[in-house]
Amino acid sequence: MASLASLALLLVFLSNFAFTPKAYSLDDSYLPSIGNNKVMNVIDSCWRTKSNWATNRKALADCSVGFGKAAMGGKYGAIYVVTNPYDDPVNPTPGTLRYGVIQSSPLWIIFVKDMVISLENELIVNSYKTIDGRGAEVEIAYGPCITIQGVTNVIIHGISIHDCKPGNAGQVRSSPTHVGKRGGSDGDAISIFASSNVWIDHCYLARASDGLLDVIHASTAVTISNNYFSQHDKVMLLGHSDEFTADKDMKVTVVFNRFGEGLIERMPRVRLGYAHVANNRYDEWKMYAIGGSANPTIFSEGNYFVAPDYPDSKQVTKREAGNWNNWKWQSSKDVFMNGAYFVPSGYEGSPPSYTKAQSFMAAPGYMVPALTSDAGPLPCLVGKQC
């Protein structure tokens, strides 16, 4: 009878939280969701529980974790509203996305309605910009896509980027005062080139002519979180080439993403720098999930790996080199399903050297399906929790 009474008291206690989104923090014990209680990761719990997100959009800028924590985007700028999906790479007009992203002053860019933007050439994003798709279904598709080059403090949140094509050689405006000749972009969904303090969050990325997301040419202080990747070969590249030694300083956090159907490799592939790959869900890969070359450091923590049925593709890891025994690749709290396995290397630990502001506690891998269940753009409604 005592045990039944204890159980009844527990159920009463839990019922008090039946409609409250559950977040975890450094002090939480990672309880699974119960009833209508929803587990949220630490980024989402920072803002999604608030029904006033539409009138307090810039609060999002305080919610990143990991190496891209300091990315402020357009937090200290005006709100700019995209009203027109039209695009002119040289002389963009007010109300278009390109007109907003090239401005020299900080801007928080939002969208008045659902729209599909087919760019005429690559979209070159200036410093201190946020592209915030919440409240609308925004797609950048069927043309060249996004370039973040030689800038700092950029946030891209809540948009779909897919079916990206190579850019054209020709003139493209990158600021109100500069139009430059471009050689033609490769066809990445997002290319982060020689940039810092960048956060890509809650986006959908699929089907591009080159990579879905590249972080190259000494870019650093980047967080890639809550995104849904699907239907692509070479998903994510961190590091330009084995010979580009400036990428040794690259630091990237890849967290709470879902690597979905139709993916083949590079989730991510890392060269030279450091990657903290934490609490991601891997539904599928054809070749491998996490790879690298040129002695990068990789810390895989609390991920959920589901291997493909192919017997020769069960290994999570792939090294593009022969002598890799001393490379620091470590696995901690990962979950391996359907025969998946991680081959570690190196004799020292490789946890990230986060500052206090950047740091977060990775959940154990068994919680990842819940923590990544809302990866990709969210269907946010004004006046309601998102």
mmCIF file of C-alpha atoms in Angstrom:
data_model
loop_
_atom_site.group_PDB
_atom_site.id
_atom_site.type_symbol
_atom_site.label_atom_id
_atom_site.label_comp_id
_atom_site.label_asym_id
_atom_site.label_seq_id
_atom_site.Cartn_x
_atom_site.Cartn_y
_atom_site.Cartn_z
ATOM 1 C CA MET A 1 0.000 0.000 0.000
ATOM 2 C CA ALA A 2 2.865 2.360 0.761
ATOM 3 C CA SER A 3 4.298 1.854 -2.732
ATOM 4 C CA LEU A 4 0.875 2.550 -4.281
ATOM 5 C CA ALA A 5 0.549 5.735 -2.256
ATOM 6 C CA SER A 6 4.016 6.839 -3.378
ATOM 7 C CA LEU A 7 3.111 6.180 -6.986
ATOM 8 C CA ALA A 8 -0.088 8.208 -6.629
ATOM 9 C CA LEU A 9 1.837 11.137 -5.167
ATOM 10 C CA LEU A 10 4.324 10.968 -8.041
ATOM 11 C CA LEU A 11 1.532 11.052 -10.610
ATOM 12 C CA VAL A 12 -0.052 14.059 -8.914
ATOM 13 C CA PHE A 13 3.322 15.823 -8.952
ATOM 14 C CA LEU A 14 3.901 15.104 -12.634
ATOM 15 C CA SER A 15 0.376 16.213 -13.559
ATOM 16 C CA ASN A 16 1.258 19.727 -12.444
ATOM 17 C CA PHE A 17 3.664 19.892 -15.388
ATOM 18 C CA ALA A 18 1.421 18.295 -18.013
ATOM 19 C CA PHE A 19 1.200 21.370 -20.224
ATOM 20 C CA THR A 20 4.531 23.031 -19.418
ATOM 21 C CA PRO A 21 7.370 22.720 -21.972
ATOM 22 C CA LYS A 22 10.262 20.993 -20.245
ATOM 23 C CA ALA A 23 13.756 22.382 -20.830
ATOM 24 C CA TYR A 24 16.991 21.013 -19.490
ATOM 25 C CA SER A 25 19.881 22.953 -18.064
ATOM 26 C CA LEU A 26 23.089 22.261 -16.216
ATOM 27 C CA ASP A 27 21.113 21.282 -13.119
ATOM 28 C CA ASP A 28 18.478 19.086 -14.764
ATOM 29 C CA SER A 29 18.428 15.294 -14.633
ATOM 30 C CA TYR A 30 17.133 14.895 -18.201
ATOM 31 C CA LEU A 31 13.748 13.392 -17.315
ATOM 32 C CA PRO A 32 11.888 12.147 -20.407
ATOM 33 C CA SER A 33 8.672 13.860 -21.452
ATOM 34 C CA ILE A 34 5.521 12.637 -19.769
ATOM 35 C CA GLY A 35 2.029 13.087 -21.171
ATOM 36 C CA ASN A 36 1.745 16.428 -22.965
ATOM 37 C CA ASN A 37 4.911 17.669 -21.332
ATOM 38 C CA LYS A 38 7.468 18.465 -24.077
ATOM 39 C CA VAL A 39 11.220 18.185 -23.673
ATOM 40 C CA MET A 40 13.055 21.107 -25.277
ATOM 41 C CA ASN A 41 16.748 21.563 -25.799
ATOM 42 C CA VAL A 42 18.525 24.425 -24.082
ATOM 43 C CA ILE A 43 18.392 26.734 -27.125
ATOM 44 C CA ASP A 44 14.672 26.290 -27.740
ATOM 45 C CA SER A 45 13.711 26.599 -24.103
ATOM 46 C CA CYS A 46 15.357 30.030 -24.069
ATOM 47 C CA TRP A 47 12.642 31.544 -26.305
ATOM 48 C CA ARG A 48 9.957 29.098 -27.479
ATOM 49 C CA THR A 49 8.052 29.057 -24.204
ATOM 50 C CA LYS A 50 7.248 32.774 -24.558
ATOM 51 C CA SER A 51 4.078 33.724 -26.425
ATOM 52 C CA ASN A 52 5.381 37.240 -27.146
ATOM 53 C CA TRP A 53 8.182 36.073 -29.457
ATOM 54 C CA ALA A 54 6.786 38.143 -32.359
ATOM 55 C CA THR A 55 7.044 41.406 -30.424
ATOM 56 C CA ASN A 56 10.327 40.431 -28.778
ATOM 57 C CA ARG A 57 12.127 38.797 -31.688
ATOM 58 C CA LYS A 58 15.573 40.042 -30.771
ATOM 59 C CA ALA A 59 15.567 37.973 -27.563
ATOM 60 C CA LEU A 60 16.534 35.083 -29.841
ATOM 61 C CA ALA A 61 20.033 36.560 -30.136
ATOM 62 C CA ASP A 62 20.715 35.618 -26.498
ATOM 63 C CA CYS A 63 19.854 31.946 -26.956
ATOM 64 C CA SER A 64 22.732 30.376 -28.865
ATOM 65 C CA VAL A 65 25.246 28.050 -27.239
ATOM 66 C CA GLY A 66 28.681 26.795 -28.201
ATOM 67 C CA PHE A 67 31.296 28.590 -30.228
ATOM 68 C CA GLY A 68 28.758 30.826 -32.010
ATOM 69 C CA LYS A 69 27.263 32.101 -28.764
ATOM 70 C CA ALA A 70 28.426 35.691 -29.351
ATOM 71 C CA ALA A 71 26.660 36.006 -32.713
ATOM 72 C CA MET A 72 24.307 38.952 -32.201
ATOM 73 C CA GLY A 73 23.111 39.440 -35.769
ATOM 74 C CA GLY A 74 20.960 42.545 -35.996
ATOM 75 C CA LYS A 75 20.108 42.641 -32.292
ATOM 76 C CA TYR A 76 21.020 46.321 -31.981
ATOM 77 C CA GLY A 77 19.485 47.434 -35.268
ATOM 78 C CA ALA A 78 16.068 48.243 -36.670
ATOM 79 C CA ILE A 79 13.462 45.762 -37.875
ATOM 80 C CA TYR A 80 13.459 45.465 -41.670
ATOM 81 C CA VAL A 81 10.430 43.819 -43.314
ATOM 82 C CA VAL A 82 10.750 41.860 -46.562
ATOM 83 C CA THR A 83 7.583 42.459 -48.581
ATOM 84 C CA ASN A 84 8.643 41.361 -52.070
ATOM 85 C CA PRO A 85 10.362 38.151 -53.296
ATOM 86 C CA TYR A 86 11.818 39.950 -56.341
ATOM 87 C CA ASP A 87 15.635 39.981 -56.673
ATOM 88 C CA ASP A 88 18.102 42.248 -58.448
ATOM 89 C CA PRO A 89 21.770 41.390 -57.693
ATOM 90 C CA VAL A 90 23.112 44.823 -58.686
ATOM 91 C CA ASN A 91 20.416 47.357 -57.785
ATOM 92 C CA PRO A 92 18.140 45.765 -55.176
ATOM 93 C CA THR A 93 14.990 47.654 -54.290
ATOM 94 C CA PRO A 94 13.654 48.414 -50.794
ATOM 95 C CA GLY A 95 11.398 45.661 -49.493
ATOM 96 C CA THR A 96 13.476 42.865 -51.013
ATOM 97 C CA LEU A 97 15.668 40.502 -49.026
ATOM 98 C CA ARG A 98 18.836 41.519 -50.845
ATOM 99 C CA TYR A 99 18.285 45.208 -50.094
ATOM 100 C CA GLY A 100 18.170 44.362 -46.385
ATOM 101 C CA VAL A 101 21.151 42.022 -46.139
ATOM 102 C CA ILE A 102 23.592 44.362 -47.919
ATOM 103 C CA GLN A 103 22.994 47.350 -45.644
ATOM 104 C CA SER A 104 25.931 48.595 -43.563
ATOM 105 C CA SER A 105 23.899 49.119 -40.394
ATOM 106 C CA PRO A 106 22.608 46.271 -38.186
ATOM 107 C CA LEU A 107 19.172 44.955 -39.205
ATOM 108 C CA TRP A 108 16.779 42.294 -37.930
ATOM 109 C CA ILE A 109 15.111 41.060 -41.113
ATOM 110 C CA ILE A 110 11.604 39.521 -41.029
ATOM 111 C CA PHE A 111 8.993 38.609 -43.650
ATOM 112 C CA VAL A 112 5.474 39.988 -44.068
ATOM 113 C CA LYS A 113 4.119 36.790 -45.643
ATOM 114 C CA ASP A 114 5.018 33.376 -47.017
ATOM 115 C CA MET A 115 7.307 33.600 -50.027
ATOM 116 C CA VAL A 116 9.641 31.654 -52.304
ATOM 117 C CA ILE A 117 12.681 33.724 -53.249
ATOM 118 C CA SER A 118 14.535 32.554 -56.357
ATOM 119 C CA LEU A 119 17.728 34.585 -56.352
ATOM 120 C CA GLU A 120 19.259 35.822 -59.596
ATOM 121 C CA ASN A 121 22.745 35.450 -58.106
ATOM 122 C CA GLU A 122 24.355 34.582 -54.770
ATOM 123 C CA LEU A 123 23.007 36.536 -51.788
ATOM 124 C CA ILE A 124 25.990 38.212 -50.102
ATOM 125 C CA VAL A 125 25.125 38.948 -46.454
ATOM 126 C CA ASN A 126 26.750 41.907 -44.701
ATOM 127 C CA SER A 127 27.783 42.002 -41.013
ATOM 128 C CA TYR A 128 25.288 42.355 -38.151
ATOM 129 C CA LYS A 129 22.291 40.858 -39.904
ATOM 130 C CA THR A 130 19.588 38.467 -38.732
ATOM 131 C CA ILE A 131 17.373 36.715 -41.272
ATOM 132 C CA ASP A 132 14.387 35.613 -39.164
ATOM 133 C CA GLY A 133 11.725 33.546 -40.926
ATOM 134 C CA ARG A 134 9.454 33.000 -37.915
ATOM 135 C CA GLY A 135 5.781 33.586 -38.635
ATOM 136 C CA ALA A 136 6.057 32.899 -42.375
ATOM 137 C CA GLU A 137 7.080 30.036 -44.632
ATOM 138 C CA VAL A 138 10.168 31.401 -46.343
ATOM 139 C CA GLU A 139 12.088 29.491 -48.984
ATOM 140 C CA ILE A 140 15.264 30.423 -50.823
ATOM 141 C CA ALA A 141 15.258 27.985 -53.718
ATOM 142 C CA TYR A 142 15.806 27.207 -57.413
ATOM 143 C CA GLY A 143 18.694 29.619 -57.856
ATOM 144 C CA PRO A 144 21.998 30.592 -56.215
ATOM 145 C CA CYS A 145 21.761 30.750 -52.425
ATOM 146 C CA ILE A 146 23.554 32.349 -49.455
ATOM 147 C CA THR A 147 27.156 33.571 -49.114
ATOM 148 C CA ILE A 148 28.524 34.849 -45.781
ATOM 149 C CA GLN A 149 31.983 36.130 -46.694
ATOM 150 C CA GLY A 150 34.457 38.269 -44.777
ATOM 151 C CA VAL A 151 31.856 39.424 -42.251
ATOM 152 C CA THR A 152 30.869 38.914 -38.642
ATOM 153 C CA ASN A 153 27.737 38.543 -36.502
ATOM 154 C CA VAL A 154 25.198 36.862 -38.753
ATOM 155 C CA ILE A 155 22.150 34.834 -37.635
ATOM 156 C CA ILE A 156 19.989 32.854 -40.051
ATOM 157 C CA HIS A 157 16.897 31.336 -38.461
ATOM 158 C CA GLY A 158 13.755 29.582 -39.567
ATOM 159 C CA ILE A 159 13.984 29.445 -43.361
ATOM 160 C CA SER A 160 14.187 26.668 -45.966
ATOM 161 C CA ILE A 161 17.122 26.674 -48.381
ATOM 162 C CA HIS A 162 16.954 24.074 -51.109
ATOM 163 C CA ASP A 163 17.559 23.232 -54.763
ATOM 164 C CA CYS A 164 20.462 25.693 -54.873
ATOM 165 C CA LYS A 165 22.276 26.303 -58.164
ATOM 166 C CA PRO A 166 25.736 27.706 -58.956
ATOM 167 C CA GLY A 167 25.953 31.466 -59.217
ATOM 168 C CA ASN A 168 26.750 33.343 -62.395
ATOM 169 C CA ALA A 169 29.945 35.216 -63.105
ATOM 170 C CA GLY A 170 29.112 38.912 -62.998
ATOM 171 C CA GLN A 171 28.373 41.920 -60.832
ATOM 172 C CA VAL A 172 26.841 41.418 -57.384
ATOM 173 C CA ARG A 173 26.257 44.109 -54.749
ATOM 174 C CA SER A 174 27.608 43.383 -51.272
ATOM 175 C CA SER A 175 26.985 46.774 -49.610
ATOM 176 C CA PRO A 176 25.265 50.060 -50.423
ATOM 177 C CA THR A 177 28.568 51.380 -51.781
ATOM 178 C CA HIS A 178 30.193 48.329 -53.361
ATOM 179 C CA VAL A 179 29.367 46.238 -56.406
ATOM 180 C CA GLY A 180 31.992 43.661 -57.288
ATOM 181 C CA LYS A 181 32.603 41.150 -60.035
ATOM 182 C CA ARG A 182 32.025 37.604 -58.818
ATOM 183 C CA GLY A 183 33.371 34.465 -60.427
ATOM 184 C CA GLY A 184 30.204 32.493 -59.748
ATOM 185 C CA SER A 185 29.353 30.683 -56.493
ATOM 186 C CA ASP A 186 29.658 26.894 -56.253
ATOM 187 C CA GLY A 187 26.027 26.184 -55.483
ATOM 188 C CA ASP A 188 26.205 25.741 -51.707
ATOM 189 C CA ALA A 189 23.030 26.314 -49.708
ATOM 190 C CA ILE A 190 25.075 28.349 -47.200
ATOM 191 C CA SER A 191 28.749 29.176 -47.625
ATOM 192 C CA ILE A 192 30.521 30.687 -44.599
ATOM 193 C CA PHE A 193 33.862 32.034 -45.854
ATOM 194 C CA ALA A 194 36.427 33.909 -43.719
ATOM 195 C CA SER A 195 33.707 34.941 -41.261
ATOM 196 C CA SER A 196 33.127 34.744 -37.518
ATOM 197 C CA ASN A 197 30.313 34.792 -34.962
ATOM 198 C CA VAL A 198 27.768 33.047 -37.153
ATOM 199 C CA TRP A 199 24.704 31.092 -35.992
ATOM 200 C CA ILE A 200 22.539 28.962 -38.307
ATOM 201 C CA ASP A 201 19.429 27.733 -36.461
ATOM 202 C CA HIS A 202 16.138 25.943 -37.288
ATOM 203 C CA CYS A 203 16.645 25.898 -41.059
ATOM 204 C CA TYR A 204 15.834 23.215 -43.608
ATOM 205 C CA LEU A 205 18.624 22.468 -46.087
ATOM 206 C CA ALA A 206 18.353 20.035 -48.987
ATOM 207 C CA ARG A 207 19.472 19.444 -52.567
ATOM 208 C CA ALA A 208 22.241 21.832 -53.560
ATOM 209 C CA SER A 209 24.669 21.687 -56.462
ATOM 210 C CA ASP A 210 27.636 21.617 -54.060
ATOM 211 C CA GLY A 211 27.486 21.378 -50.258
ATOM 212 C CA LEU A 212 24.590 22.182 -47.979
ATOM 213 C CA LEU A 213 26.702 24.098 -45.470
ATOM 214 C CA ASP A 214 30.415 24.950 -45.767
ATOM 215 C CA VAL A 215 32.525 26.664 -43.092
ATOM 216 C CA ILE A 216 35.847 27.480 -44.745
ATOM 217 C CA HIS A 217 38.816 29.851 -45.108
ATOM 218 C CA ALA A 218 39.529 30.439 -41.417
ATOM 219 C CA SER A 219 35.915 30.974 -40.401
ATOM 220 C CA THR A 220 35.400 30.379 -36.706
ATOM 221 C CA ALA A 221 33.026 30.955 -33.774
ATOM 222 C CA VAL A 222 30.161 29.181 -35.556
ATOM 223 C CA THR A 223 27.152 27.313 -34.151
ATOM 224 C CA ILE A 224 24.978 25.131 -36.390
ATOM 225 C CA SER A 225 21.876 24.060 -34.472
ATOM 226 C CA ASN A 226 18.324 22.705 -34.774
ATOM 227 C CA ASN A 227 18.557 22.312 -38.554
ATOM 228 C CA TYR A 228 17.042 19.540 -40.680
ATOM 229 C CA PHE A 229 19.303 18.230 -43.442
ATOM 230 C CA SER A 230 18.033 15.840 -46.116
ATOM 231 C CA GLN A 231 18.437 14.547 -49.678
ATOM 232 C CA HIS A 232 22.047 15.391 -50.357
ATOM 233 C CA ASP A 233 25.488 13.880 -50.864
ATOM 234 C CA LYS A 234 28.151 16.113 -49.277
ATOM 235 C CA VAL A 235 26.297 17.691 -46.387
ATOM 236 C CA MET A 236 28.659 19.798 -44.287
ATOM 237 C CA LEU A 237 32.313 20.729 -44.812
ATOM 238 C CA LEU A 238 34.358 22.351 -42.046
ATOM 239 C CA GLY A 239 37.725 23.464 -43.423
ATOM 240 C CA HIS A 240 38.728 24.539 -46.922
ATOM 241 C CA SER A 241 41.502 22.072 -47.783
ATOM 242 C CA ASP A 242 44.206 19.989 -46.120
ATOM 243 C CA GLU A 243 46.777 22.649 -47.083
ATOM 244 C CA PHE A 244 44.879 25.720 -45.827
ATOM 245 C CA THR A 245 46.533 25.820 -42.401
ATOM 246 C CA ALA A 246 44.640 28.925 -41.219
ATOM 247 C CA ASP A 247 41.701 26.575 -40.607
ATOM 248 C CA LYS A 248 43.570 25.212 -37.564
ATOM 249 C CA ASP A 249 41.919 28.052 -35.638
ATOM 250 C CA MET A 250 38.401 27.052 -36.736
ATOM 251 C CA LYS A 251 35.974 26.195 -33.925
ATOM 252 C CA VAL A 252 32.466 24.988 -34.762
ATOM 253 C CA THR A 253 29.602 23.615 -32.648
ATOM 254 C CA VAL A 254 27.170 21.262 -34.430
ATOM 255 C CA VAL A 255 24.285 20.627 -32.031
ATOM 256 C CA PHE A 256 20.615 19.482 -31.939
ATOM 257 C CA ASN A 257 20.460 18.931 -35.714
ATOM 258 C CA ARG A 258 18.625 16.138 -37.492
ATOM 259 C CA PHE A 259 20.441 14.466 -40.349
ATOM 260 C CA GLY A 260 17.463 12.955 -42.114
ATOM 261 C CA GLU A 261 16.668 10.900 -45.160
ATOM 262 C CA GLY A 262 18.752 10.634 -48.327
ATOM 263 C CA LEU A 263 22.133 11.754 -46.952
ATOM 264 C CA ILE A 264 25.422 10.156 -47.982
ATOM 265 C CA GLU A 265 28.428 11.702 -46.196
ATOM 266 C CA ARG A 266 30.025 14.706 -44.411
ATOM 267 C CA MET A 267 27.877 15.255 -41.316
ATOM 268 C CA PRO A 268 30.370 16.910 -40.928
ATOM 269 C CA ARG A 269 33.742 16.377 -42.626
ATOM 270 C CA VAL A 270 36.389 18.348 -40.702
ATOM 271 C CA ARG A 271 39.829 19.559 -41.755
ATOM 272 C CA LEU A 272 42.466 20.886 -39.342
ATOM 273 C CA GLY A 273 40.149 22.647 -36.870
ATOM 274 C CA TYR A 274 37.933 21.658 -33.936
ATOM 275 C CA ALA A 275 34.330 20.437 -34.038
ATOM 276 C CA HIS A 276 32.044 19.696 -31.093
ATOM 277 C CA VAL A 277 29.329 17.450 -32.538
ATOM 278 C CA ALA A 278 26.677 17.041 -29.857
ATOM 279 C CA ASN A 279 23.083 15.809 -29.467
ATOM 280 C CA ASN A 280 22.455 15.331 -33.180
ATOM 281 C CA ARG A 281 20.189 12.659 -34.634
ATOM 282 C CA TYR A 282 21.517 10.634 -37.556
ATOM 283 C CA ASP A 283 18.727 8.802 -39.354
ATOM 284 C CA GLU A 284 20.718 7.736 -42.369
ATOM 285 C CA TRP A 285 24.050 7.798 -44.160
ATOM 286 C CA LYS A 286 25.242 5.859 -47.169
ATOM 287 C CA MET A 287 29.040 6.155 -46.697
ATOM 288 C CA TYR A 288 29.794 7.630 -43.269
ATOM 289 C CA ALA A 289 28.513 10.251 -40.834
ATOM 290 C CA ILE A 290 31.553 12.036 -39.338
ATOM 291 C CA GLY A 291 34.807 12.254 -41.271
ATOM 292 C CA GLY A 292 37.931 14.289 -41.622
ATOM 293 C CA SER A 293 41.463 14.797 -42.846
ATOM 294 C CA ALA A 294 44.577 16.765 -41.886
ATOM 295 C CA ASN A 295 44.406 15.943 -38.159
ATOM 296 C CA PRO A 296 41.265 17.740 -36.961
ATOM 297 C CA THR A 297 39.927 17.352 -33.424
ATOM 298 C CA ILE A 298 36.397 15.983 -33.096
ATOM 299 C CA PHE A 299 34.398 15.445 -29.929
ATOM 300 C CA SER A 300 31.231 13.445 -30.548
ATOM 301 C CA GLU A 301 28.973 13.784 -27.520
ATOM 302 C CA GLY A 302 25.496 12.462 -26.865
ATOM 303 C CA ASN A 303 24.588 11.794 -30.501
ATOM 304 C CA TYR A 304 22.043 9.232 -31.724
ATOM 305 C CA PHE A 305 23.417 7.208 -34.626
ATOM 306 C CA VAL A 306 21.190 4.839 -36.616
ATOM 307 C CA ALA A 307 23.374 2.925 -39.063
ATOM 308 C CA PRO A 308 22.122 2.003 -42.534
ATOM 309 C CA ASP A 309 21.301 -1.604 -43.295
ATOM 310 C CA TYR A 310 24.314 -1.932 -45.596
ATOM 311 C CA PRO A 311 26.878 -4.087 -43.755
ATOM 312 C CA ASP A 312 29.846 -2.097 -45.101
ATOM 313 C CA SER A 313 28.517 1.285 -43.890
ATOM 314 C CA LYS A 314 28.024 0.695 -40.181
ATOM 315 C CA GLN A 315 31.030 2.761 -39.114
ATOM 316 C CA VAL A 316 30.169 6.321 -38.125
ATOM 317 C CA THR A 317 33.696 7.621 -38.789
ATOM 318 C CA LYS A 318 35.997 7.912 -41.770
ATOM 319 C CA ARG A 319 39.563 9.264 -41.892
ATOM 320 C CA GLU A 320 40.871 10.507 -45.223
ATOM 321 C CA ALA A 321 44.463 9.598 -44.346
ATOM 322 C CA GLY A 322 46.626 6.641 -43.461
ATOM 323 C CA ASN A 323 48.361 7.750 -40.257
ATOM 324 C CA TRP A 324 45.580 8.877 -37.927
ATOM 325 C CA ASN A 325 46.155 6.968 -34.699
ATOM 326 C CA ASN A 326 47.090 10.123 -32.767
ATOM 327 C CA TRP A 327 44.227 12.265 -34.058
ATOM 328 C CA LYS A 328 41.941 13.323 -31.207
ATOM 329 C CA TRP A 329 38.547 11.831 -32.082
ATOM 330 C CA GLN A 330 36.528 10.887 -29.037
ATOM 331 C CA SER A 331 33.002 9.652 -28.361
ATOM 332 C CA SER A 332 31.076 10.238 -25.138
ATOM 333 C CA LYS A 333 27.444 9.433 -24.257
ATOM 334 C CA ASP A 334 26.659 8.519 -27.880
ATOM 335 C CA VAL A 335 23.940 5.958 -28.696
ATOM 336 C CA PHE A 336 24.616 3.477 -31.510
ATOM 337 C CA MET A 337 21.711 1.722 -33.227
ATOM 338 C CA ASN A 338 21.489 -0.969 -35.910
ATOM 339 C CA GLY A 339 25.169 -1.867 -35.580
ATOM 340 C CA ALA A 340 26.594 1.661 -35.766
ATOM 341 C CA TYR A 341 30.032 2.128 -34.209
ATOM 342 C CA PHE A 342 32.541 4.950 -33.703
ATOM 343 C CA VAL A 343 36.287 4.369 -34.065
ATOM 344 C CA PRO A 344 38.059 6.661 -31.565
ATOM 345 C CA SER A 345 41.688 7.762 -31.754
ATOM 346 C CA GLY A 346 44.191 9.744 -29.726
ATOM 347 C CA TYR A 347 45.149 9.316 -26.118
ATOM 348 C CA GLU A 348 43.877 12.557 -24.620
ATOM 349 C CA GLY A 349 40.390 13.908 -24.069
ATOM 350 C CA SER A 350 38.996 16.459 -26.484
ATOM 351 C CA PRO A 351 36.098 18.298 -24.773
ATOM 352 C CA PRO A 352 35.498 21.839 -26.036
ATOM 353 C CA SER A 353 37.264 24.764 -24.408
ATOM 354 C CA TYR A 354 34.100 26.801 -23.992
ATOM 355 C CA THR A 355 33.832 29.963 -21.990
ATOM 356 C CA LYS A 356 31.190 30.004 -19.271
ATOM 357 C CA ALA A 357 28.780 31.830 -21.594
ATOM 358 C CA GLN A 358 29.301 29.325 -24.420
ATOM 359 C CA SER A 359 29.073 26.183 -22.341
ATOM 360 C CA PHE A 360 26.130 23.785 -22.143
ATOM 361 C CA MET A 361 25.697 20.258 -20.901
ATOM 362 C CA ALA A 362 25.106 17.736 -23.655
ATOM 363 C CA ALA A 363 22.274 15.343 -22.875
ATOM 364 C CA PRO A 364 22.797 11.582 -23.060
ATOM 365 C CA GLY A 365 22.215 10.202 -26.528
ATOM 366 C CA TYR A 366 18.952 8.437 -25.689
ATOM 367 C CA MET A 367 17.272 11.855 -25.292
ATOM 368 C CA VAL A 368 18.221 13.087 -28.744
ATOM 369 C CA PRO A 369 15.051 11.955 -30.591
ATOM 370 C CA ALA A 370 13.060 14.224 -28.267
ATOM 371 C CA LEU A 371 15.554 17.097 -28.321
ATOM 372 C CA THR A 372 15.675 17.157 -32.144
ATOM 373 C CA SER A 373 12.004 16.411 -32.826
ATOM 374 C CA ASP A 374 11.367 20.010 -33.946
ATOM 375 C CA ALA A 375 14.495 20.447 -36.083
ATOM 376 C CA GLY A 376 13.971 22.681 -39.087
ATOM 377 C CA PRO A 377 11.711 25.751 -39.447
ATOM 378 C CA LEU A 378 8.980 26.004 -36.826
ATOM 379 C CA PRO A 379 5.303 26.814 -37.579
ATOM 380 C CA CYS A 380 5.208 29.800 -35.229
ATOM 381 C CA LEU A 381 1.890 31.608 -34.734
ATOM 382 C CA VAL A 382 1.739 35.161 -33.427
ATOM 383 C CA GLY A 383 0.546 35.310 -29.828
ATOM 384 C CA LYS A 384 1.263 31.654 -29.114
ATOM 385 C CA GLN A 385 4.233 29.723 -27.838
ATOM 386 C CA CYS A 386 6.279 28.599 -30.791
#
